[in-house]
Tab-separated table of C-alpha atoms in Angstrom:
chain	number	residue	atom	x	y	z
A	1	MET	CA	6.461	-10.956	9.100
A	2	GLY	CA	3.829	-11.959	11.581
A	3	ALA	CA	4.114	-15.710	11.311
A	4	LEU	CA	7.845	-15.544	11.938
A	5	LEU	CA	7.086	-14.435	15.481
A	6	SER	CA	5.273	-17.656	16.270
A	7	CYS	CA	8.499	-19.595	16.263
A	8	LEU	CA	10.859	-17.029	17.795
A	9	SER	CA	12.209	-17.669	21.252
A	10	PRO	CA	14.364	-15.487	23.477
A	11	THR	CA	16.341	-18.594	24.535
A	12	THR	CA	20.101	-18.711	23.906
A	13	PRO	CA	20.865	-19.949	20.367
A	14	GLU	CA	23.281	-22.768	19.593
A	15	PRO	CA	26.770	-21.543	18.580
A	16	HIS	CA	27.240	-20.472	14.993
A	17	GLN	CA	23.712	-21.622	14.121
A	18	ARG	CA	21.681	-19.768	11.523
A	19	ARG	CA	18.412	-21.114	10.182
A	20	ARG	CA	18.425	-20.770	6.431
A	21	ALA	CA	16.177	-22.164	3.762
A	22	VAL	CA	16.992	-24.015	0.551
A	23	ALA	CA	14.734	-22.422	-1.883
A	24	ALA	CA	13.877	-24.758	-4.236
A	25	SER	CA	-2.901	0.217	-27.764
A	26	ARG	CA	0.303	0.640	-27.743
A	27	ARG	CA	-1.280	4.031	-27.898
A	28	GLN	CA	-1.078	5.844	-31.224
A	29	SER	CA	-1.287	9.604	-31.077
A	30	SER	CA	-0.121	12.769	-32.776
A	31	PRO	CA	2.481	15.052	-31.159
A	32	PRO	CA	1.285	17.591	-28.590
A	33	LEU	CA	0.267	20.936	-29.887
A	34	ALA	CA	1.756	24.134	-28.601
A	35	GLY	CA	-0.496	25.933	-26.163
A	36	SER	CA	-2.653	22.879	-25.532
A	37	SER	CA	-1.992	22.852	-21.764
A	38	GLY	CA	-0.470	19.382	-21.913
A	39	ARG	CA	-3.421	17.758	-23.728
A	40	TRP	CA	-3.533	15.925	-27.014
A	41	ALA	CA	-6.072	17.786	-29.127
A	42	ARG	CA	-7.348	18.082	-32.648
A	43	THR	CA	-7.563	21.631	-34.042
A	44	ARG	CA	-8.628	23.307	-37.241
A	45	SER	CA	-6.959	26.226	-38.872
A	46	GLY	CA	-8.989	29.401	-38.939
A	47	LYS	CA	-8.026	29.912	-42.614
A	48	GLU	CA	-8.487	27.600	-45.599
A	49	ASP	CA	-5.168	26.996	-47.354
A	50	ALA	CA	-5.033	27.063	-51.148
A	51	GLY	CA	-5.505	23.681	-52.748
A	52	LEU	CA	-7.715	22.268	-49.916
A	53	LEU	CA	-11.394	21.297	-50.298
A	54	THR	CA	-13.926	24.077	-49.901
A	55	HIS	CA	-16.474	23.711	-47.117
A	56	GLU	CA	-19.208	22.636	-49.559
A	57	GLN	CA	-16.918	20.133	-51.300
A	58	ALA	CA	-15.901	18.657	-47.955
A	59	LEU	CA	-19.535	18.105	-46.931
A	60	ALA	CA	-20.323	16.469	-50.251
A	61	ALA	CA	-17.314	14.164	-49.994
A	62	ALA	CA	-18.285	13.182	-46.444
A	63	ALA	CA	-21.851	12.357	-47.542
A	64	ILE	CA	-20.553	10.131	-50.337
A	65	LEU	CA	-18.173	8.378	-47.949
A	66	ILE	CA	-20.945	7.678	-45.401
A	67	GLN	CA	-23.253	6.354	-48.108
A	68	HIS	CA	-20.472	4.081	-49.361
A	69	HIS	CA	-19.919	2.641	-45.854
A	70	ARG	CA	-23.636	2.033	-45.343
A	71	GLU	CA	-24.002	0.230	-48.644
A	72	ASN	CA	-21.098	-2.022	-47.715
A	73	GLY	CA	-22.333	-2.641	-44.152
A	74	ASN	CA	-19.614	-0.582	-42.472
A	75	ALA	CA	-19.798	2.396	-40.148
A	76	PRO	CA	-17.701	5.522	-40.551
A	77	ALA	CA	-14.500	5.642	-38.542
A	78	ALA	CA	-14.866	7.090	-35.048
A	79	PRO	CA	-13.221	10.416	-34.310
A	80	THR	CA	-9.974	10.480	-32.364
A	81	ILE	CA	-10.487	10.552	-28.568
A	82	PRO	CA	-8.587	13.349	-26.821
A	83	PHE	CA	-6.049	12.146	-24.241
A	84	ASP	CA	-5.858	13.985	-20.932
A	85	ARG	CA	-2.264	14.031	-19.742
A	86	SER	CA	-2.944	15.573	-16.344
A	87	THR	CA	-1.597	13.814	-13.252
A	88	SER	CA	-5.062	13.051	-11.965
A	89	THR	CA	-6.410	11.524	-15.187
A	90	ARG	CA	-4.035	8.849	-16.391
A	91	TYR	CA	-6.221	7.245	-19.047
A	92	PRO	CA	-8.260	8.472	-22.052
A	93	PRO	CA	-11.974	8.873	-21.326
A	94	SER	CA	-14.288	6.130	-22.522
A	95	LYS	CA	-17.926	6.280	-23.633
A	96	LYS	CA	-18.554	2.860	-22.118
A	97	LYS	CA	-20.056	3.318	-18.703
A	98	ASP	CA	-18.194	0.457	-17.041
A	99	ALA	CA	-15.006	0.588	-19.070
A	100	LEU	CA	-11.825	0.254	-17.027
A	101	PRO	CA	-8.477	1.909	-17.807
A	102	ARG	CA	-5.527	-0.160	-18.861
A	103	SER	CA	-2.999	-1.091	-16.206
A	104	SER	CA	0.750	-0.704	-16.505
A	105	SER	CA	1.159	-3.807	-14.347
A	106	THR	CA	2.225	-7.074	-15.972
A	107	ARG	CA	0.130	-9.169	-13.598
A	108	PRO	CA	-3.183	-10.654	-14.740
A	109	ARG	CA	-6.294	-8.639	-14.023
A	110	SER	CA	-8.443	-9.791	-11.159
A	111	LEU	CA	-12.112	-9.112	-10.593
A	112	ALA	CA	-11.270	-8.675	-6.910
A	113	ASP	CA	-9.003	-5.744	-7.774
A	114	PRO	CA	-10.726	-3.653	-10.480
A	115	LEU	CA	-8.478	-1.091	-12.102
A	116	LEU	CA	-10.251	2.095	-11.125
A	117	GLN	CA	-9.139	5.630	-11.672
A	118	PRO	CA	-8.369	7.421	-8.369
A	119	GLN	CA	-11.100	9.992	-8.908
A	120	GLN	CA	-13.661	7.177	-9.275
A	121	LEU	CA	-12.936	6.088	-5.721
A	122	VAL	CA	-14.032	9.331	-4.054
A	123	ASN	CA	-17.719	10.157	-4.043
A	124	GLN	CA	-18.349	13.407	-5.842
A	125	ASP	CA	-20.569	14.624	-3.010
A	126	VAL	CA	-17.731	14.326	-0.478
A	127	LYS	CA	-15.177	17.123	-0.396
A	128	ILE	CA	-11.680	16.536	0.943
A	129	GLU	CA	-11.842	19.745	2.953
A	130	ASP	CA	-14.964	18.512	4.750
A	131	LEU	CA	-13.235	15.432	6.184
A	132	ASP	CA	-11.756	15.245	9.671
A	133	THR	CA	-8.330	15.022	8.069
A	134	ASN	CA	-6.869	14.662	4.597
A	135	ARG	CA	-3.496	13.404	5.795
A	136	PHE	CA	-2.259	9.816	5.817
A	137	VAL	CA	0.845	8.529	7.600
A	138	LEU	CA	1.984	5.147	6.269
A	139	VAL	CA	4.056	2.879	8.541
A	140	HIS	CA	5.827	-0.107	7.007
A	141	GLY	CA	6.285	-3.584	8.453
A	142	GLY	CA	9.370	-5.438	9.631
A	143	GLY	CA	12.142	-5.420	7.027
A	144	PHE	CA	10.236	-3.063	4.731
A	145	GLY	CA	10.653	0.689	4.329
A	146	ALA	CA	8.753	3.710	3.071
A	147	TRP	CA	9.573	2.513	-0.457
A	148	CYS	CA	6.944	-0.263	-0.257
A	149	TRP	CA	4.102	2.314	-0.288
A	150	TYR	CA	5.002	3.939	-3.606
A	151	LYS	CA	1.780	2.870	-5.368
A	152	THR	CA	-0.402	3.839	-2.406
A	153	ILE	CA	1.302	7.223	-2.143
A	154	ALA	CA	0.645	7.988	-5.817
A	155	LEU	CA	-3.010	6.919	-5.655
A	156	LEU	CA	-3.762	8.867	-2.469
A	157	GLU	CA	-2.035	12.016	-3.688
A	158	ASP	CA	-3.895	11.802	-7.004
A	159	SER	CA	-7.116	11.729	-4.983
A	160	GLY	CA	-6.186	14.938	-3.177
A	161	PHE	CA	-4.758	13.583	0.077
A	162	LYS	CA	-1.488	14.470	1.768
A	163	VAL	CA	0.725	11.457	2.419
A	164	PHE	CA	3.812	10.827	4.522
A	165	ALA	CA	5.534	7.433	4.467
A	166	VAL	CA	8.048	7.030	7.278
A	167	ASP	CA	11.288	5.071	7.415
A	168	LEU	CA	11.525	3.681	10.947
A	169	THR	CA	14.946	3.464	12.593
A	170	GLY	CA	17.258	1.186	10.628
A	171	SER	CA	14.714	0.736	7.822
A	172	GLY	CA	14.582	1.892	4.221
A	173	ILE	CA	17.150	4.630	3.722
A	174	HIS	CA	17.441	5.399	7.447
A	175	SER	CA	21.157	5.076	8.142
A	176	PHE	CA	21.299	3.073	11.369
A	177	ASP	CA	22.514	-0.434	12.096
A	178	THR	CA	19.487	-2.606	12.826
A	179	ASN	CA	21.569	-4.743	15.181
A	180	ASN	CA	21.948	-1.748	17.505
A	181	ILE	CA	18.207	-1.184	18.018
A	182	THR	CA	17.439	-2.187	21.595
A	183	SER	CA	13.843	-1.029	22.191
A	184	LEU	CA	10.529	-0.289	20.501
A	185	PRO	CA	10.659	3.464	21.345
A	186	GLN	CA	14.030	3.663	19.605
A	187	TYR	CA	12.659	1.853	16.551
A	188	VAL	CA	9.528	4.055	16.358
A	189	LYS	CA	11.368	7.338	16.986
A	190	PRO	CA	11.016	8.735	13.410
A	191	LEU	CA	7.225	8.316	13.614
A	192	ILE	CA	7.097	9.958	17.037
A	193	ASN	CA	9.209	12.861	15.777
A	194	PHE	CA	6.751	13.449	12.931
A	195	LEU	CA	3.701	13.427	15.199
A	196	GLU	CA	5.366	15.757	17.698
A	197	LYS	CA	5.807	18.386	14.985
A	198	LEU	CA	2.122	18.443	14.041
A	199	SER	CA	0.146	21.454	15.167
A	200	GLU	CA	-2.128	20.983	18.159
A	201	ASN	CA	-5.325	20.692	16.122
A	202	GLU	CA	-3.903	18.682	13.230
A	203	LYS	CA	-4.866	15.012	12.923
A	204	VAL	CA	-3.709	12.144	10.733
A	205	ILE	CA	-4.836	8.680	9.738
A	206	LEU	CA	-2.219	6.123	10.746
A	207	VAL	CA	-1.840	3.070	8.514
A	208	GLY	CA	0.323	0.236	9.831
A	209	HIS	CA	1.362	-2.929	8.011
A	210	ASP	CA	2.724	-6.095	9.628
A	211	PHE	CA	4.962	-5.151	12.596
A	212	GLY	CA	3.976	-1.558	11.855
A	213	GLY	CA	0.745	-2.359	13.719
A	214	ALA	CA	2.644	-2.447	17.010
A	215	CYS	CA	4.351	0.801	16.027
A	216	ILE	CA	1.141	2.717	15.357
A	217	SER	CA	-0.337	1.293	18.580
A	218	TYR	CA	2.586	2.831	20.467
A	219	ALA	CA	1.963	6.149	18.665
A	220	MET	CA	-1.780	6.017	19.404
A	221	GLU	CA	-1.034	5.703	23.108
A	222	ALA	CA	1.420	8.624	22.966
A	223	PHE	CA	-0.630	11.001	20.766
A	224	PRO	CA	-4.320	9.997	20.810
A	225	SER	CA	-5.494	13.539	20.051
A	226	LYS	CA	-3.452	13.619	16.833
A	227	VAL	CA	-4.745	10.344	15.400
A	228	ALA	CA	-8.188	10.508	13.795
A	229	LYS	CA	-8.252	6.841	12.799
A	230	ALA	CA	-5.870	3.882	12.754
A	231	VAL	CA	-5.852	1.253	10.006
A	232	PHE	CA	-4.174	-2.114	10.602
A	233	VAL	CA	-3.311	-3.774	7.282
A	234	SER	CA	-2.574	-7.425	8.072
A	235	ALA	CA	-0.803	-6.003	11.085
A	236	ALA	CA	-0.049	-6.783	14.722
A	237	MET	CA	-3.032	-5.342	16.605
A	238	LEU	CA	-1.939	-5.752	20.223
A	239	MET	CA	-3.720	-5.513	23.547
A	240	ASN	CA	-2.331	-4.059	26.759
A	241	GLY	CA	0.568	-6.092	28.133
A	242	GLN	CA	1.183	-7.980	24.895
A	243	SER	CA	4.326	-8.097	22.836
A	244	THR	CA	4.311	-8.945	19.175
A	245	LEU	CA	6.099	-12.185	20.026
A	246	ASP	CA	3.493	-13.070	22.682
A	247	MET	CA	0.555	-12.590	20.361
A	248	PHE	CA	1.762	-14.645	17.454
A	249	SER	CA	3.339	-17.410	19.511
A	250	GLN	CA	-0.002	-17.928	21.272
A	251	GLN	CA	-2.114	-17.872	18.128
A	252	ALA	CA	-0.098	-19.460	15.368
A	253	SER	CA	1.551	-22.834	15.099
A	254	ALA	CA	5.050	-23.077	13.772
A	255	ASP	CA	5.185	-22.230	10.076
A	256	PRO	CA	7.698	-24.401	8.167
A	257	LEU	CA	8.105	-21.803	5.425
A	258	MET	CA	8.795	-19.057	7.929
A	259	GLN	CA	11.165	-21.247	9.899
A	260	GLN	CA	13.111	-21.925	6.733
A	261	ALA	CA	13.176	-18.247	5.763
A	262	GLN	CA	14.500	-16.968	9.096
A	263	ILE	CA	18.161	-16.052	9.408
A	264	PHE	CA	19.041	-14.977	12.947
A	265	LEU	CA	21.843	-12.448	13.401
A	266	TYR	CA	24.010	-12.346	16.543
A	267	ALA	CA	25.929	-9.074	16.506
A	268	ASN	CA	26.685	-9.395	20.238
A	269	GLY	CA	27.983	-12.933	19.987
A	270	ASN	CA	26.425	-16.373	19.891
A	271	ASP	CA	26.079	-16.485	23.666
A	272	HIS	CA	23.600	-13.576	23.564
A	273	PRO	CA	20.063	-13.308	22.149
A	274	PRO	CA	19.632	-12.466	18.447
A	275	THR	CA	19.980	-8.827	17.538
A	276	ALA	CA	18.101	-8.988	14.232
A	277	ILE	CA	16.440	-11.294	11.743
A	278	ASP	CA	17.000	-11.536	8.009
A	279	LEU	CA	14.686	-13.313	5.583
A	280	ASP	CA	16.092	-15.591	2.908
A	281	LYS	CA	15.696	-13.705	-0.360
A	282	GLU	CA	15.009	-16.927	-2.238
A	283	LEU	CA	11.863	-17.432	-0.160
A	284	LEU	CA	10.566	-13.842	-0.180
A	285	LYS	CA	8.167	-14.466	-3.051
A	286	ASP	CA	6.446	-17.461	-1.451
A	287	LEU	CA	6.347	-15.877	1.989
A	288	LEU	CA	5.457	-12.225	1.374
A	289	PHE	CA	4.724	-11.672	-2.323
A	290	ASN	CA	2.959	-14.785	-3.627
A	291	GLN	CA	0.386	-12.646	-5.507
A	292	SER	CA	2.577	-9.626	-6.306
A	293	PRO	CA	4.021	-8.466	-9.669
A	294	VAL	CA	7.535	-9.597	-10.522
A	295	LYS	CA	8.832	-6.016	-10.710
A	296	ASP	CA	7.744	-5.335	-7.110
A	297	ILE	CA	9.349	-8.546	-5.875
A	298	ALA	CA	12.570	-7.410	-7.542
A	299	LEU	CA	12.292	-4.041	-5.786
A	300	ALA	CA	11.792	-5.738	-2.423
A	301	SER	CA	14.678	-8.142	-2.923
A	302	VAL	CA	17.148	-5.264	-3.166
A	303	SER	CA	15.465	-2.964	-0.631
A	304	MET	CA	14.498	-5.054	2.402
A	305	ARG	CA	16.640	-4.827	5.523
A	306	SER	CA	16.971	-6.776	8.749
A	307	ILE	CA	14.175	-6.834	11.326
A	308	PRO	CA	15.304	-5.660	14.791
A	309	PHE	CA	14.747	-8.393	17.371
A	310	ALA	CA	14.438	-6.462	20.657
A	311	PRO	CA	11.267	-4.499	19.708
A	312	LEU	CA	9.485	-7.797	19.014
A	313	LEU	CA	9.907	-8.768	22.666
A	314	GLU	CA	8.653	-5.496	24.135
A	315	LYS	CA	5.260	-5.536	25.860
A	316	LEU	CA	3.084	-2.522	25.108
A	317	SER	CA	1.391	-0.437	27.762
A	318	LEU	CA	-1.946	0.565	26.207
A	319	THR	CA	-4.688	2.417	28.084
A	320	GLU	CA	-8.364	2.753	27.301
A	321	LYS	CA	-8.093	6.521	27.768
A	322	ASN	CA	-5.463	6.972	25.048
A	323	TYR	CA	-5.116	3.966	22.740
A	324	GLY	CA	-8.735	2.976	23.342
A	325	SER	CA	-10.040	6.388	22.301
A	326	VAL	CA	-8.724	6.068	18.721
A	327	ARG	CA	-11.022	4.514	16.119
A	328	ARG	CA	-9.475	1.303	14.762
A	329	PHE	CA	-10.072	-0.516	11.472
A	330	PHE	CA	-8.561	-3.774	10.230
A	331	VAL	CA	-7.852	-4.908	6.651
A	332	GLU	CA	-7.579	-8.680	6.218
A	333	THR	CA	-5.556	-10.288	3.411
A	334	THR	CA	-6.902	-13.659	2.308
A	335	GLU	CA	-3.848	-15.174	0.558
A	336	ASP	CA	-1.379	-14.184	3.277
A	337	ASN	CA	1.420	-16.704	3.953
A	338	ALA	CA	3.150	-14.550	6.589
A	339	ILE	CA	0.161	-13.725	8.836
A	340	PRO	CA	-2.459	-16.346	7.917
A	341	LEU	CA	-6.070	-15.235	7.679
A	342	SER	CA	-6.956	-17.376	10.707
A	343	VAL	CA	-4.501	-15.387	12.853
A	344	GLN	CA	-5.882	-12.110	11.546
A	345	GLU	CA	-9.397	-13.207	12.428
A	346	THR	CA	-8.312	-14.197	15.925
A	347	MET	CA	-6.782	-10.757	16.494
A	348	CYS	CA	-9.996	-9.071	15.400
A	349	SER	CA	-12.189	-11.254	17.613
A	350	SER	CA	-10.035	-10.837	20.722
A	351	ASN	CA	-9.469	-7.101	20.238
A	352	PRO	CA	-12.390	-5.980	18.052
A	353	PRO	CA	-11.874	-2.919	15.841
A	354	GLU	CA	-14.722	-0.696	14.696
A	355	LYS	CA	-14.904	-2.451	11.339
A	356	VAL	CA	-13.109	-5.234	9.474
A	357	PHE	CA	-12.485	-5.135	5.714
A	358	ARG	CA	-11.248	-7.997	3.556
A	359	LEU	CA	-9.015	-7.872	0.475
A	360	LYS	CA	-9.722	-11.019	-1.519
A	361	GLY	CA	-6.762	-12.433	-3.410
A	362	SER	CA	-4.210	-10.296	-1.567
A	363	ASP	CA	-0.926	-11.662	-0.285
A	364	HIS	CA	0.862	-10.206	2.738
A	365	SER	CA	1.733	-7.096	0.715
A	366	PRO	CA	-1.506	-5.580	-0.641
A	367	PHE	CA	0.294	-2.362	-1.563
A	368	PHE	CA	1.886	-4.487	-4.310
A	369	SER	CA	-0.683	-7.196	-5.059
A	370	LYS	CA	-3.900	-5.168	-4.657
A	371	PRO	CA	-2.945	-1.468	-4.728
A	372	GLN	CA	-6.200	-0.219	-6.258
A	373	ALA	CA	-8.398	-2.234	-3.879
A	374	LEU	CA	-6.319	-1.153	-0.872
A	375	HIS	CA	-6.601	2.461	-1.969
A	376	LYS	CA	-10.349	2.136	-2.310
A	377	LEU	CA	-10.615	0.805	1.258
A	378	LEU	CA	-8.429	3.578	2.672
A	379	VAL	CA	-10.585	6.222	1.004
A	380	GLU	CA	-13.713	4.473	2.254
A	381	ILE	CA	-12.351	4.420	5.801
A	382	VAL	CA	-11.402	8.090	5.786
A	383	LYS	CA	-14.973	8.978	4.738
A	384	ILE	CA	-16.643	7.019	7.556
A	385	PRO	CA	-18.287	9.704	9.758
């Protein structure tokens, strides 16, 4: 969403004008056994049935079979590997040290995003209960909703963390007309409500994507004692007195793709400023999901909603005492067509976070294109002392 802000202007639009673009294995297994606690297992009967080989005959037959294989240059067949069906172990164990589990994704594998099991991402010598917090709060970007974090939620919960993904006002399944959102506090209200209900000593790790960066910045200023760390994932990381529109218009040149994708909505009439922005669905893939699986692009195409315009114009009031006291981390996405890497780097140099991470090969939506790598970084950040 970020690059769209570079070409937005609060000036009065021409009548009836809307900018729109012309978008040019299979795993074999035996049925589960009763009383096996959900695991595939091989068992032996405690009694020998009539007609079966005796123990001595079975050993003799096995010896003959092995000798036959050796003489013909073949090895005996390997025993069946038990399959753990627990929620935390999704793949059968492997004897190969560096073997990776199979992915259910249809996208090609990338060396930049190794398919690691969740438990491999947490050091065994680090206990969840010893961390400052084990709770993540995920804040979506403009037009997105809590739905976009579904892979991240599953991975974090499998690793033992508690996760809450919020639908901001007028986003996701939140039933509110986006055109009627007139301020950033109104837009961020569901996040504020969640933080207000936390106990006095309870802390969370805020993760903001895209325009969600401005939203978590607002929350950091309001509740610094409840935020252990803040993670900006290709997100608007603002300074005091900046609006999201100010930052991107100063740092990014006009993006033709974004200009084509923008559809301005004027719920209050054409003689008033825009009330919201839609993105042309035919251009979503190139703009936001150029490295993402087809199934996730399909999900986004039916789930994305309008982006409220007024919150983009609002300048944040951020103090060193509150906002500045929260530890900040930034995750860069290298193949981002919405917030180019150069803009991300400029944000980090002008408003330096504690540490910058980089997701190679990720588009603007790493929760789709690089879910495992993003998860690994989030776990790494939470463990930083």
